[in-house]
Amino acid sequence: MSEHGQERSPRAPAATGEDAGDNLEYRVAHLRERIAGGPLGELGVRLEVRGEAVLLTGTVPSAHCRDEICALVDEELRGHRVHCDVAVADASSPDQAEDLA
């Protein structure tokens, strides 16, 4: 279904320029490369196609980084369901000493 609640014919290309060769696996593979090699340079994120949806998982150093990656994926995969389950690493100092006994 499109974002307006109308179903597209699988044989007809979308109005956004999508064609028969533009499949979700291909788009996700290029998006993985863009996240890892682009300005974000984030290697701790995984994108997986799960049926008709894309699952985004991993750990990033900041909430800002997570928000940028999730926004990028949402924008690039507009029209597909995206589940963003990216955690932010806790880099704060411990509040008590570690007991090594």
mmCIF file of C-alpha atoms in Angstrom:
data_model
loop_
_atom_site.group_PDB
_atom_site.id
_atom_site.type_symbol
_atom_site.label_atom_id
_atom_site.label_comp_id
_atom_site.label_asym_id
_atom_site.label_seq_id
_atom_site.Cartn_x
_atom_site.Cartn_y
_atom_site.Cartn_z
ATOM 1 C CA MET A 1 0.000 0.000 0.000
ATOM 2 C CA SER A 2 1.183 3.499 -0.676
ATOM 3 C CA GLU A 3 1.394 6.095 2.081
ATOM 4 C CA HIS A 4 -2.010 7.405 0.981
ATOM 5 C CA GLY A 5 -3.707 4.061 1.588
ATOM 6 C CA GLN A 6 -3.928 3.078 -2.075
ATOM 7 C CA GLU A 7 -2.503 -0.160 -3.330
ATOM 8 C CA ARG A 8 -0.053 -0.017 -6.233
ATOM 9 C CA SER A 9 -0.072 -2.569 -8.974
ATOM 10 C CA PRO A 10 3.137 -4.641 -8.731
ATOM 11 C CA ARG A 11 3.585 -4.345 -12.504
ATOM 12 C CA ALA A 12 3.286 -0.565 -12.690
ATOM 13 C CA PRO A 13 6.241 1.625 -11.651
ATOM 14 C CA ALA A 14 5.596 4.126 -8.894
ATOM 15 C CA ALA A 15 5.222 7.783 -9.687
ATOM 16 C CA THR A 16 8.516 8.477 -7.890
ATOM 17 C CA GLY A 17 10.593 6.990 -10.693
ATOM 18 C CA GLU A 18 10.817 3.503 -9.257
ATOM 19 C CA ASP A 19 11.268 0.875 -11.967
ATOM 20 C CA ALA A 20 11.237 -2.926 -12.110
ATOM 21 C CA GLY A 21 14.985 -3.097 -11.332
ATOM 22 C CA ASP A 22 14.652 -0.915 -8.221
ATOM 23 C CA ASN A 23 14.095 -3.543 -5.549
ATOM 24 C CA LEU A 24 14.295 -3.139 -1.795
ATOM 25 C CA GLU A 25 17.348 -5.399 -1.297
ATOM 26 C CA TYR A 26 19.359 -3.327 -3.794
ATOM 27 C CA ARG A 27 18.359 -0.022 -2.173
ATOM 28 C CA VAL A 28 19.188 -1.316 1.314
ATOM 29 C CA ALA A 29 22.629 -2.545 0.177
ATOM 30 C CA HIS A 30 23.493 0.915 -1.169
ATOM 31 C CA LEU A 31 22.148 2.553 1.957
ATOM 32 C CA ARG A 32 24.401 0.322 4.111
ATOM 33 C CA GLU A 33 27.420 1.523 2.117
ATOM 34 C CA ARG A 34 26.303 5.146 2.427
ATOM 35 C CA ILE A 35 25.937 4.921 6.223
ATOM 36 C CA ALA A 36 29.295 3.164 6.673
ATOM 37 C CA GLY A 37 31.324 5.198 4.171
ATOM 38 C CA GLY A 38 29.645 8.593 4.216
ATOM 39 C CA PRO A 39 30.065 11.496 6.605
ATOM 40 C CA LEU A 40 28.479 9.477 9.412
ATOM 41 C CA GLY A 41 31.054 6.690 9.000
ATOM 42 C CA GLU A 42 28.953 4.481 11.234
ATOM 43 C CA LEU A 43 29.900 0.797 11.269
ATOM 44 C CA GLY A 44 27.779 -0.205 14.275
ATOM 45 C CA VAL A 45 24.473 -0.174 12.389
ATOM 46 C CA ARG A 46 22.815 -3.036 10.506
ATOM 47 C CA LEU A 47 20.000 -2.870 7.974
ATOM 48 C CA GLU A 48 18.051 -6.030 7.216
ATOM 49 C CA VAL A 49 15.115 -6.620 4.918
ATOM 50 C CA ARG A 50 12.383 -8.500 6.761
ATOM 51 C CA GLY A 51 9.570 -9.217 4.328
ATOM 52 C CA GLU A 52 8.193 -5.853 3.234
ATOM 53 C CA ALA A 53 9.886 -3.945 6.083
ATOM 54 C CA VAL A 54 13.435 -2.897 6.913
ATOM 55 C CA LEU A 55 14.891 -3.412 10.383
ATOM 56 C CA LEU A 56 17.588 -0.980 11.488
ATOM 57 C CA THR A 57 19.592 -2.148 14.528
ATOM 58 C CA GLY A 58 22.898 -1.490 16.241
ATOM 59 C CA THR A 59 24.591 0.873 18.649
ATOM 60 C CA VAL A 60 25.782 4.420 17.972
ATOM 61 C CA PRO A 61 27.754 6.894 20.119
ATOM 62 C CA SER A 62 25.062 9.600 20.445
ATOM 63 C CA ALA A 63 21.344 10.294 20.182
ATOM 64 C CA HIS A 64 22.131 12.846 17.447
ATOM 65 C CA CYS A 65 23.869 10.150 15.366
ATOM 66 C CA ARG A 66 20.922 7.759 15.882
ATOM 67 C CA ASP A 67 18.430 10.434 14.843
ATOM 68 C CA GLU A 68 20.428 11.316 11.699
ATOM 69 C CA ILE A 69 20.699 7.675 10.629
ATOM 70 C CA CYS A 70 17.020 6.925 11.283
ATOM 71 C CA ALA A 71 15.978 10.067 9.365
ATOM 72 C CA LEU A 72 18.247 9.149 6.440
ATOM 73 C CA VAL A 73 16.850 5.626 6.235
ATOM 74 C CA ASP A 74 13.242 6.876 6.498
ATOM 75 C CA GLU A 75 13.874 9.381 3.702
ATOM 76 C CA GLU A 76 15.695 6.961 1.387
ATOM 77 C CA LEU A 77 13.164 4.161 1.883
ATOM 78 C CA ARG A 78 10.040 6.319 1.840
ATOM 79 C CA GLY A 79 7.017 4.155 1.162
ATOM 80 C CA HIS A 80 8.484 1.150 2.993
ATOM 81 C CA ARG A 81 8.029 0.309 6.660
ATOM 82 C CA VAL A 82 11.212 1.007 8.629
ATOM 83 C CA HIS A 83 11.719 -0.141 12.228
ATOM 84 C CA CYS A 84 14.515 1.850 13.848
ATOM 85 C CA ASP A 85 15.826 -0.044 16.874
ATOM 86 C CA VAL A 86 19.207 1.688 17.255
ATOM 87 C CA ALA A 87 20.591 2.059 20.782
ATOM 88 C CA VAL A 88 22.839 4.828 22.086
ATOM 89 C CA ALA A 89 26.016 3.634 23.820
ATOM 90 C CA ASP A 90 26.307 4.708 27.438
ATOM 91 C CA ALA A 91 29.665 6.472 27.668
ATOM 92 C CA SER A 92 29.144 7.936 31.127
ATOM 93 C CA SER A 93 31.471 7.173 34.012
ATOM 94 C CA PRO A 94 30.283 4.567 36.512
ATOM 95 C CA ASP A 95 28.804 6.013 39.697
ATOM 96 C CA GLN A 96 30.616 3.525 41.951
ATOM 97 C CA ALA A 97 33.866 1.556 42.038
ATOM 98 C CA GLU A 98 33.908 -1.886 40.458
ATOM 99 C CA ASP A 99 34.438 -4.721 42.962
ATOM 100 C CA LEU A 100 37.031 -7.113 41.531
ATOM 101 C CA ALA A 101 37.137 -9.508 44.513
#
